[in-house]
Coordinates of N, CA and C in Angstrom, one line a residue:
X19 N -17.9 -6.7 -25.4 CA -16.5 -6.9 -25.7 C -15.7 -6.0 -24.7
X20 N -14.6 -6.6 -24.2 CA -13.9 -5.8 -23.1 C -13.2 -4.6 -23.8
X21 N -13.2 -3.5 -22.8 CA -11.7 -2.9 -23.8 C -10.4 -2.5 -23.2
X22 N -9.7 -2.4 -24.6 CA -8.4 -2.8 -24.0 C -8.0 -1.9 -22.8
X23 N -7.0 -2.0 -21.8 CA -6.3 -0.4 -21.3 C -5.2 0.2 -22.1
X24 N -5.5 1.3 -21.7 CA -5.0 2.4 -22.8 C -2.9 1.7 -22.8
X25 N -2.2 2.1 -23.7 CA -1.4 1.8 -23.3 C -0.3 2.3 -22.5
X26 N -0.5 3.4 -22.4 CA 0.1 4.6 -21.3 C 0.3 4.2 -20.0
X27 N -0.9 2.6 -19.6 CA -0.9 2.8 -18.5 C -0.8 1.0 -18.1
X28 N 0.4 1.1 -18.6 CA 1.1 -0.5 -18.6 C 1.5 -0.3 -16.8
X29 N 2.6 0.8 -17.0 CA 2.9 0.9 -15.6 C 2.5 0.4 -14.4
X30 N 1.1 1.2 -14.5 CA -0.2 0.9 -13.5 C -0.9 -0.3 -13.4
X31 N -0.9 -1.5 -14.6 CA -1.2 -2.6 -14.7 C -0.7 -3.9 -14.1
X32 N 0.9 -3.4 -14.1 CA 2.1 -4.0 -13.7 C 2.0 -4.0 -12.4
X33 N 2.0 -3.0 -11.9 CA 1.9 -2.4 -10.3 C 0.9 -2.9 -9.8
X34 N 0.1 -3.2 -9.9 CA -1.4 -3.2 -9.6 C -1.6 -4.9 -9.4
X35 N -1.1 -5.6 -10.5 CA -0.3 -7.0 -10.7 C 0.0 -7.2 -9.6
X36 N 1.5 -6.6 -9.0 CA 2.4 -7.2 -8.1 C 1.6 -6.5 -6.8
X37 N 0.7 -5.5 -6.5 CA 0.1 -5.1 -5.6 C -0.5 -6.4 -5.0
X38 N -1.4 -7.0 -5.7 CA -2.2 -7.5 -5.5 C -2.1 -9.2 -5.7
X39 N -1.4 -9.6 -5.6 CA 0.0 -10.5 -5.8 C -0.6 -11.8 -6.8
X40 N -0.7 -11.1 -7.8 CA -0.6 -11.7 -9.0 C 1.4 -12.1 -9.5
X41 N 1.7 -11.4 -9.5 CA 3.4 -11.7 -9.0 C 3.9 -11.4 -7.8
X42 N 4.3 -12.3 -7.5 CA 5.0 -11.9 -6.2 C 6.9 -12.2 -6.5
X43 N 7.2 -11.5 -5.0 CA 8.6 -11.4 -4.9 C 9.4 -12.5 -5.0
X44 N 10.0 -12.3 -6.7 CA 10.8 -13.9 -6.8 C 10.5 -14.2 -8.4
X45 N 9.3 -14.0 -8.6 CA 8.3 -14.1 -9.7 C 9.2 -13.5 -11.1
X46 N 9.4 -13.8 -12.0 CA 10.0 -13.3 -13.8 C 9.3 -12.9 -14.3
X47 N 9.5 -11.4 -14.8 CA 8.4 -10.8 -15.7 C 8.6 -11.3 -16.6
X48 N 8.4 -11.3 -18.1 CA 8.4 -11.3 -19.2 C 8.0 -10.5 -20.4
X49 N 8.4 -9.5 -21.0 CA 8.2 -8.6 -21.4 C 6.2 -9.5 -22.9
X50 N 7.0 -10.2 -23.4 CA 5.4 -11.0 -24.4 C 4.4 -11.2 -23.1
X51 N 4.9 -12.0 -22.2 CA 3.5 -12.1 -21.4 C 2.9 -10.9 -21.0
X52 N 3.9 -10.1 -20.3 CA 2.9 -9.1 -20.2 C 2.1 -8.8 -20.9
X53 N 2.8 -7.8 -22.2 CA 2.1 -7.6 -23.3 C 0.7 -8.8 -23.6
X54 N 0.8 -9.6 -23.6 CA -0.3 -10.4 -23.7 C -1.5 -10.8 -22.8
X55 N -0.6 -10.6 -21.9 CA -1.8 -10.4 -20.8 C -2.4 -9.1 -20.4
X56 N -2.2 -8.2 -21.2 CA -2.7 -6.7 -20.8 C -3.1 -6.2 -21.9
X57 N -2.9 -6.7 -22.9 CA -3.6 -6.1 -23.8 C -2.4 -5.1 -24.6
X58 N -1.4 -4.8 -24.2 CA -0.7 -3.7 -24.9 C 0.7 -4.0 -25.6
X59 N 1.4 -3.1 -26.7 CA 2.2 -3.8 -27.2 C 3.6 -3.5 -26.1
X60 N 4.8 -4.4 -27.1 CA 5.6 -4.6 -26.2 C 6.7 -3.0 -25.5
X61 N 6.2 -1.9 -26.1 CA 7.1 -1.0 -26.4 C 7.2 -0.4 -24.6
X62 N 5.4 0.2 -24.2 CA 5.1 0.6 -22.7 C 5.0 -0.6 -22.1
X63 N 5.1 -1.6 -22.2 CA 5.7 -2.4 -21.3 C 7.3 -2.7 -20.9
X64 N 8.2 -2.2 -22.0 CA 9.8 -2.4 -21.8 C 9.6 -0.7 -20.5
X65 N 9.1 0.1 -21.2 CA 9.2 1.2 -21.0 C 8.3 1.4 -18.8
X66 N 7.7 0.5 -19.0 CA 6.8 0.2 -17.3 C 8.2 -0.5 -16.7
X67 N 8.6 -1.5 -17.0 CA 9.3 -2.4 -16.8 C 10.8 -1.5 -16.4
X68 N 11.4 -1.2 -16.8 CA 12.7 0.2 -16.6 C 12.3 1.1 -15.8
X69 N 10.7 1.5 -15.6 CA 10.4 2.5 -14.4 C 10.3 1.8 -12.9
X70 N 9.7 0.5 -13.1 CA 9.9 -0.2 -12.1 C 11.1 -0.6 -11.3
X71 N 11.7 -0.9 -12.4 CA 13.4 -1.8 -11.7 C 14.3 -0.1 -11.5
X72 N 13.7 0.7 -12.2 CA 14.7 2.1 -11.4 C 13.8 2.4 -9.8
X73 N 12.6 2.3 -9.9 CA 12.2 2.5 -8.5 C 12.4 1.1 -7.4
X74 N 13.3 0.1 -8.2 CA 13.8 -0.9 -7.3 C 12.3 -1.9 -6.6
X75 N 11.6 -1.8 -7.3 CA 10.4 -2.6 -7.2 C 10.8 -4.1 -7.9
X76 N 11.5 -4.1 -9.2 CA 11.9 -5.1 -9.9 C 13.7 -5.4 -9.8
X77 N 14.3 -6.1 -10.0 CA 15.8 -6.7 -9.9 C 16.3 -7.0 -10.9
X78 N 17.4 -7.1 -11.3 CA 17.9 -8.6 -12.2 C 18.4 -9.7 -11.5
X79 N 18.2 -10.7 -12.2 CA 18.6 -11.9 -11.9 C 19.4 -12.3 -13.5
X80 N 20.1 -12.3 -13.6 CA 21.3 -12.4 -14.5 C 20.3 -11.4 -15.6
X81 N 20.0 -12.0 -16.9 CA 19.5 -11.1 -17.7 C 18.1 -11.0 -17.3
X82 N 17.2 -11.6 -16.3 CA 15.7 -11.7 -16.0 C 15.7 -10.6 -15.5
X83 N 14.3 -10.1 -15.2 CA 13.8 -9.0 -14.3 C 13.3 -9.7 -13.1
X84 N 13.2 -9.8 -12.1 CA 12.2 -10.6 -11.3 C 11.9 -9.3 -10.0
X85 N 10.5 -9.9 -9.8 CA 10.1 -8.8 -8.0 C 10.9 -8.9 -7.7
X86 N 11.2 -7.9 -7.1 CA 11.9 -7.6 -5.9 C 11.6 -8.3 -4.7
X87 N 12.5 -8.3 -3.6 CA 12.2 -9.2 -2.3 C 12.6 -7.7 -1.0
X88 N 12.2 -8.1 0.2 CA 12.7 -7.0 1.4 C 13.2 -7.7 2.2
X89 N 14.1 -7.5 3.0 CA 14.9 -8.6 3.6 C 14.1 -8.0 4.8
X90 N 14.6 -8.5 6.4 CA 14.0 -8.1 7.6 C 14.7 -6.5 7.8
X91 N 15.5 -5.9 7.4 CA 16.4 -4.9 7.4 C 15.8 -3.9 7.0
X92 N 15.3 -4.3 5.5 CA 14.8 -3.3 4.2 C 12.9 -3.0 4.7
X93 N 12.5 -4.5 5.9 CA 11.0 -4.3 6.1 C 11.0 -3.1 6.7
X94 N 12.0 -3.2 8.3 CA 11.9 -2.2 9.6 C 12.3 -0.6 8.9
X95 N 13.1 -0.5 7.9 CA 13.1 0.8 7.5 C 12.2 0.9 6.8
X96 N 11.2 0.4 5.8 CA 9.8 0.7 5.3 C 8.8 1.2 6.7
X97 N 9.0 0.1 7.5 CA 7.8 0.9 8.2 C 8.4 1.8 9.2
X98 N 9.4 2.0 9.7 CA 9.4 3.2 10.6 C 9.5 4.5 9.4
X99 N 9.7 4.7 8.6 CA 9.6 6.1 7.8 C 7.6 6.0 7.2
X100 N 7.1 4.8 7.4 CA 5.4 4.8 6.8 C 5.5 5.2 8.4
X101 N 5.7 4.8 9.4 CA 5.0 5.5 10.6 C 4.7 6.7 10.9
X102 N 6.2 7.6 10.7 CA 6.5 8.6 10.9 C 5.4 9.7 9.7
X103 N 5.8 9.5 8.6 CA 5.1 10.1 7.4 C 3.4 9.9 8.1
X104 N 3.1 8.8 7.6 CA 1.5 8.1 8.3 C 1.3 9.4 9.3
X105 N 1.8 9.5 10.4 CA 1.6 10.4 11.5 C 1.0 11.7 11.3
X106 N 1.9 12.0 10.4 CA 2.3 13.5 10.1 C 1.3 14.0 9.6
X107 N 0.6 12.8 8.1 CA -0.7 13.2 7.6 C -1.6 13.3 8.3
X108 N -1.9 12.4 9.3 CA -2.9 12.5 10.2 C -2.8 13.6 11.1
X109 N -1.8 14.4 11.5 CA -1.6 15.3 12.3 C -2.3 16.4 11.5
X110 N -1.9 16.9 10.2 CA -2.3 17.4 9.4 C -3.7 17.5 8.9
X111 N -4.3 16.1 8.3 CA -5.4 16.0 8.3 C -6.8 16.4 9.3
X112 N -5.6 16.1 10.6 CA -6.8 16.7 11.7 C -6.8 18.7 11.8
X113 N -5.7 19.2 11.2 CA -5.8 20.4 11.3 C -6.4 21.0 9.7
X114 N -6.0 20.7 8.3 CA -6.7 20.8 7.5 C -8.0 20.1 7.1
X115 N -8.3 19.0 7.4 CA -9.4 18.7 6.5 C -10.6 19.3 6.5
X116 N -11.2 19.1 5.5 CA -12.9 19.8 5.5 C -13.6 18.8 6.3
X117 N -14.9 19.3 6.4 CA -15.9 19.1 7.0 C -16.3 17.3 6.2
X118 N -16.6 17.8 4.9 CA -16.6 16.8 3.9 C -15.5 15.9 3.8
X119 N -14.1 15.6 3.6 CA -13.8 14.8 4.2 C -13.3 14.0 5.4
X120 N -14.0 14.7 6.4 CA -13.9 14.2 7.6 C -14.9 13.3 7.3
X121 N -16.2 13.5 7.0 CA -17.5 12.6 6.9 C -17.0 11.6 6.3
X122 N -16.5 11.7 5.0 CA -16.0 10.6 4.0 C -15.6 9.7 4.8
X123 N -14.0 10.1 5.2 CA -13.2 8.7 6.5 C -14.2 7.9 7.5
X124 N -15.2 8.9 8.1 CA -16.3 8.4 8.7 C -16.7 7.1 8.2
X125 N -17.4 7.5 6.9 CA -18.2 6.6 6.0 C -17.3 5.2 5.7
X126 N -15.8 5.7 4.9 CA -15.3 4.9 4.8 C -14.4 3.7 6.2
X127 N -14.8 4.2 7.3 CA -14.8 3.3 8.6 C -16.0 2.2 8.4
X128 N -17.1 2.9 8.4 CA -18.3 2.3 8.7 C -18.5 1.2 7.5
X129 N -18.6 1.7 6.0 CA -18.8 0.5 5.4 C -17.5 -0.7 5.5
X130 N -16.1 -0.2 5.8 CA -15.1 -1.4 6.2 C -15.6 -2.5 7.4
X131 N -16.3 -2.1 7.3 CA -16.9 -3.3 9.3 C -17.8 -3.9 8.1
X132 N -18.4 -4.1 6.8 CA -18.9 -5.2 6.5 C -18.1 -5.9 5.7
X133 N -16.6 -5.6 5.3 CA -15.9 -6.3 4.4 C -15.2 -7.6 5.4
X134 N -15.8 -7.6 6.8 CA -14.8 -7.8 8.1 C -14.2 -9.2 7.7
X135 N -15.3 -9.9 6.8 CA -14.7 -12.0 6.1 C -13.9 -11.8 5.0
X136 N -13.4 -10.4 4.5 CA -12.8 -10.8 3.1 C -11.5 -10.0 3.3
X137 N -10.8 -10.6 3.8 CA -9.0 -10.1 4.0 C -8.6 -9.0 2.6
X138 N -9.0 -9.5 1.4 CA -8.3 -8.9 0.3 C -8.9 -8.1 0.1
X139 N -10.6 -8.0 0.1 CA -11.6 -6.7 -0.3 C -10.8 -5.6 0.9
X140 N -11.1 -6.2 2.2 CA -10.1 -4.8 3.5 C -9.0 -4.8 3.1
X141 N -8.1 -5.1 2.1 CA -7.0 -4.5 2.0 C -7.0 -3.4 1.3
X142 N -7.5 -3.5 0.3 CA -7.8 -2.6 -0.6 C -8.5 -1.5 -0.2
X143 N -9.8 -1.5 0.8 CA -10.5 -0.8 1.3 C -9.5 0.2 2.4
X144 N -8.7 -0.6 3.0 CA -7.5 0.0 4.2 C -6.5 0.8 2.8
X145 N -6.3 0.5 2.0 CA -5.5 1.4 1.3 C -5.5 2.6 0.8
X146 N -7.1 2.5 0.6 CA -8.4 3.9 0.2 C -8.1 4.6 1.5
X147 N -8.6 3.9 2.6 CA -8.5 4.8 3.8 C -7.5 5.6 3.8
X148 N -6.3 5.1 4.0 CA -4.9 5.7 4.2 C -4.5 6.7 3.2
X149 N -5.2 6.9 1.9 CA -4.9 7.4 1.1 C -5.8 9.0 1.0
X150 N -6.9 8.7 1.6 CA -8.0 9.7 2.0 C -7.1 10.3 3.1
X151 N -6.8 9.7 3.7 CA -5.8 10.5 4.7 C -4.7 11.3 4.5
X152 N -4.0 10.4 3.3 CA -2.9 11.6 2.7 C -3.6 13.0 2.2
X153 N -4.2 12.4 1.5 CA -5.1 13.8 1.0 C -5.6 14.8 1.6
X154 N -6.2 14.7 2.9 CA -6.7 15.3 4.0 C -5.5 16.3 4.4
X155 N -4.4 15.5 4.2 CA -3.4 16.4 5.1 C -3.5 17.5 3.8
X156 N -3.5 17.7 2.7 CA -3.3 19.1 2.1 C -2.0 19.6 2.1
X157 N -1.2 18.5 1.6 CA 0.3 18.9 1.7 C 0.8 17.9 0.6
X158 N 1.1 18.5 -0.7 CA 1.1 17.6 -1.9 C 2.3 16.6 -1.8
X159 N 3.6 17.8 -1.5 CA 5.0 16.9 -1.3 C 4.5 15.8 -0.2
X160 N 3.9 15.9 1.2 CA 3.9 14.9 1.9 C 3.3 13.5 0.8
X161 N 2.1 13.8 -0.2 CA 1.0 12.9 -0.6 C 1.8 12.2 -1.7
X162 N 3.3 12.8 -2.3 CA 4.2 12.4 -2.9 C 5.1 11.4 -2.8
X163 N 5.4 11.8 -1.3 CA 6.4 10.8 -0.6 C 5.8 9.2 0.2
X164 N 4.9 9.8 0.0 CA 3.3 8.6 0.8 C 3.1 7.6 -0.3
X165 N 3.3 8.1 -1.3 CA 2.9 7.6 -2.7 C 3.8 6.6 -3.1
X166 N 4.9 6.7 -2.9 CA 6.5 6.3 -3.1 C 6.1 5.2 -2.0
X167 N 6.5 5.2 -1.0 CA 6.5 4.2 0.4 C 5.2 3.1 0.6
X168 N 3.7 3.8 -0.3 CA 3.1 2.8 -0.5 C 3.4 2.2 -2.0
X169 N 4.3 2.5 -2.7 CA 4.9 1.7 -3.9 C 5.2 0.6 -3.3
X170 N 6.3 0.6 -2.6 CA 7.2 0.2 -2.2 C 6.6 -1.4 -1.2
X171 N 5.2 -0.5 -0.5 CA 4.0 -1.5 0.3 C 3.6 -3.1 -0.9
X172 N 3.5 -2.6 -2.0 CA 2.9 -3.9 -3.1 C 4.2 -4.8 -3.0
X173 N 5.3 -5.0 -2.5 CA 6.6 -6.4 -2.6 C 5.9 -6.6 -1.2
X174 N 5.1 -6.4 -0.2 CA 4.5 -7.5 0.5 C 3.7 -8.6 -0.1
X175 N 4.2 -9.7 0.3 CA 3.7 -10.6 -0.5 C 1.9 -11.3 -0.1
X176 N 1.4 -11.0 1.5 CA 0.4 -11.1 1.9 C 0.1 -9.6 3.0
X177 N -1.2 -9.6 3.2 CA -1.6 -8.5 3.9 C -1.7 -9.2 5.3
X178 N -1.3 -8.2 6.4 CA -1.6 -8.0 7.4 C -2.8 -8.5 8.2
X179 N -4.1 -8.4 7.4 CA -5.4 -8.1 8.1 C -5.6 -9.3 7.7
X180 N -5.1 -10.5 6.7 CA -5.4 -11.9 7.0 C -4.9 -12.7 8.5
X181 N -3.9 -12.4 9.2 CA -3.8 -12.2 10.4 C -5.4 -12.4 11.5
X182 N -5.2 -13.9 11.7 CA -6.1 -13.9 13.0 C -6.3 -12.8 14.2
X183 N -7.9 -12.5 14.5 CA -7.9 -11.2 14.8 C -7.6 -9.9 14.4
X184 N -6.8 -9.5 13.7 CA -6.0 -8.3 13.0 C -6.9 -7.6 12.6
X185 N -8.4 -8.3 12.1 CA -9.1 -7.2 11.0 C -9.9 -6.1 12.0
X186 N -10.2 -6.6 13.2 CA -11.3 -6.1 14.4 C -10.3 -5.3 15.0
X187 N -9.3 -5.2 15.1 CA -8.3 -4.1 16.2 C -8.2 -3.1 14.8
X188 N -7.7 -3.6 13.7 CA -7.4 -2.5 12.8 C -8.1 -1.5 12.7
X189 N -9.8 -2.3 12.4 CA -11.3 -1.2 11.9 C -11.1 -0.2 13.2
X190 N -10.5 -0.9 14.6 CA -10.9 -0.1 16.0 C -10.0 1.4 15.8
X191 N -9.0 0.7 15.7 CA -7.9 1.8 15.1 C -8.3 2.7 14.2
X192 N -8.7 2.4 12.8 CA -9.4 3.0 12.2 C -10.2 4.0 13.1
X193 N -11.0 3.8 13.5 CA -11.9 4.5 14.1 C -11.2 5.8 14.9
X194 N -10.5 5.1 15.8 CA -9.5 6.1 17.0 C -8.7 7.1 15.9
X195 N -8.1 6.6 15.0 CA -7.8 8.0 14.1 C -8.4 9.5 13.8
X196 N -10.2 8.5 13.3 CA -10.7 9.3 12.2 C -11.4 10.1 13.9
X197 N -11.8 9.8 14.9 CA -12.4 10.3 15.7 C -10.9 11.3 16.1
X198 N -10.0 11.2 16.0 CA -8.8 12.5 16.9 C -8.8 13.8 15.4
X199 N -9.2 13.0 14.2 CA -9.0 13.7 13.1 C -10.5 15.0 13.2
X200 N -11.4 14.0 13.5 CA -12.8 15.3 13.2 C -12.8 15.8 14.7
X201 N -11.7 15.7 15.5 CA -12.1 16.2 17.1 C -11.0 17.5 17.1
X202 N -10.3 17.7 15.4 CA -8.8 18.3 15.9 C -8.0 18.4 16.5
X203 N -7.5 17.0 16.7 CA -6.6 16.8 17.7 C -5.5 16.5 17.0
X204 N -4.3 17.3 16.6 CA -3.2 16.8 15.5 C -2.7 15.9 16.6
X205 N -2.4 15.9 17.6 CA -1.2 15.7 18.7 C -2.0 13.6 18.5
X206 N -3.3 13.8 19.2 CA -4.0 12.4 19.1 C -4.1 11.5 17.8
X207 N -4.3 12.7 16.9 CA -4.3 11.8 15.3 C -3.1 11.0 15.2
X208 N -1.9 12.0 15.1 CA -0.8 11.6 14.9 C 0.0 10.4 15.7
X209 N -0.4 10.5 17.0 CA -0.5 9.0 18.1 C -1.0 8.0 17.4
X210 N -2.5 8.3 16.8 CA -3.3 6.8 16.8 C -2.7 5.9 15.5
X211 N -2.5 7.2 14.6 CA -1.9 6.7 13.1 C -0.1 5.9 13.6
X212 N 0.4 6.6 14.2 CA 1.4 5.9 14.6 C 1.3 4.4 15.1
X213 N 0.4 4.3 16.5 CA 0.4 3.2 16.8 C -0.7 2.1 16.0
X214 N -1.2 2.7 15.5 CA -1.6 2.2 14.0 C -0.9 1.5 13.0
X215 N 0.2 1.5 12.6 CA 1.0 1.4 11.7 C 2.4 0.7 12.6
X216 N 2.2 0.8 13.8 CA 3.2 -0.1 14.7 C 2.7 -1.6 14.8
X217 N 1.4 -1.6 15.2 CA 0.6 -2.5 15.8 C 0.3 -3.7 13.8
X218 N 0.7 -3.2 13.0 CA 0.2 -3.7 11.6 C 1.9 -3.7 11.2
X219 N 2.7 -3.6 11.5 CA 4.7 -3.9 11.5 C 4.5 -5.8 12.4
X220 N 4.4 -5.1 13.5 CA 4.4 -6.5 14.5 C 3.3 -7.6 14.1
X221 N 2.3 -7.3 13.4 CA 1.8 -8.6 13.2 C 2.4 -9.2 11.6
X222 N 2.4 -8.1 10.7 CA 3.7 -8.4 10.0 C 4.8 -9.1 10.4
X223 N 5.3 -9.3 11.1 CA 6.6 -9.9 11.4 C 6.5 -11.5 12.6
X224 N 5.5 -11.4 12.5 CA 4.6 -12.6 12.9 C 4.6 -13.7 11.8
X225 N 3.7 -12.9 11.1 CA 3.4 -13.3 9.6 C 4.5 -13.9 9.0
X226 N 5.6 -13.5 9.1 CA 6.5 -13.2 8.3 C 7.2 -14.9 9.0
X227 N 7.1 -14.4 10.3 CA 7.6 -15.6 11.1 C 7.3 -17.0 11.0
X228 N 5.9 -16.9 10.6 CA 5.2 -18.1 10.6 C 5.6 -18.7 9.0
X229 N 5.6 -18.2 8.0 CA 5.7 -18.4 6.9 C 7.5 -18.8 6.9
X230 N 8.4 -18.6 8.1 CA 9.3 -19.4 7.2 C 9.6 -20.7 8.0
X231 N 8.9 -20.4 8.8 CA 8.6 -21.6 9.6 C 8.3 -22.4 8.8
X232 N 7.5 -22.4 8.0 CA 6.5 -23.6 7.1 C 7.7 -23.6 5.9
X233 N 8.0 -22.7 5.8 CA 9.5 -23.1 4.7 C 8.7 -22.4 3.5
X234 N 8.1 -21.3 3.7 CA 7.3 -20.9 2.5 C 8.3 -19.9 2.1

């Protein structure tokens, strides 16, 4: 028998939801569905629901709640402040991390080169990454503000790394990071993570291109 999740953590169910685009931007929550679809009653769901639409992840639409959407305006200031932050950790991470998480990033490079056919498993896998990297830096407020901006990451409605070719330059990237990170190079980390996060903007906006092309 499955069990339920706790209900504390509707929040996280919701988020996790629109992360992973079970709703996407446009989409009507519903306070019963939720609850019915998660298992919890309606109370941490109103209560997920109000944390969400104050961190502007959710809207109204007359009395509805619906995703949120980013216009081209609201994308380019998402990722130039993920660039900059992105950087910083890695700059950091190359001067704090342990020994032990430098291996980790390693590892976690190495087994991403077998997910290379499944767009959605590397996304998730690329989010681990980046997130080992906040951590590395050893700077809580930065892993705070990282936290916030990859909130803000789940209103994309598709990843990046489905993107023809995108998944083989990314893991390369990958790599050029974690190698400036275990060589202590804050100055190179912080470059690679940069143009890292430049190079995944522009195919984004490709993406982005193509799809309204099709009138999607």
């Amino acid at each position: 028998m499955a069990t339920k999740p706790p209900q504390g953590d509707a929040y996280s169910l919701i988020l996790e939801a629109i992360d992973v685009g079970v709703y996407r931007p446009g989409d009507r929550l519903v306070e019963s569905e939720l609850a019915e679809r998660f298992g919890v009653s309606r109370t941490p769901i109103r209560e997920a629901l109000q944390r969400l639409e104050t961190q502007r992840l959710l809207t109204r639409d007359g009395r509805s709640l619906i995703v949120a959407s980013l216009d081209h305006n609201q994308l380019a200031e998402l990722y130039v402040v993920r660039a900059e932050l992105e950087a910083l950790a890695a700059g950091l991470a190359a001067r704090h991390a342990t020994a032990e998480e430098v291996r980790v990033l390693q590892e976690m490079v190495a087994q991403d080169r077998r997910l290379a056919g499944d767009p959605t498993a590397l996304a998730r896998a690329n989010k681990r990454f980046h997130h080992q990297i906040h951590l590395a830096s050893h700077n809580r407020f930065l892993v705070q503000q990282l936290d916030l901006v990859h909130r803000s990451m789940a209103l994309l409605a598709t990843t990046s790394l489905a993107a023809e070719g995108r998944t083989e330059d990314a893991l390369k990237e990958h790599e050029a990071i974690v190698r400036a990170i275990a060589a202590r190079d804050e100055d190179a980390a912080a470059e690679a993570l940069r143009t890292h996060i430049s190079k995944a903007f522009v195919t984004r906006l490709k993406l982005d291109a193509e799809r309204h092309e099709e009138g999607i």
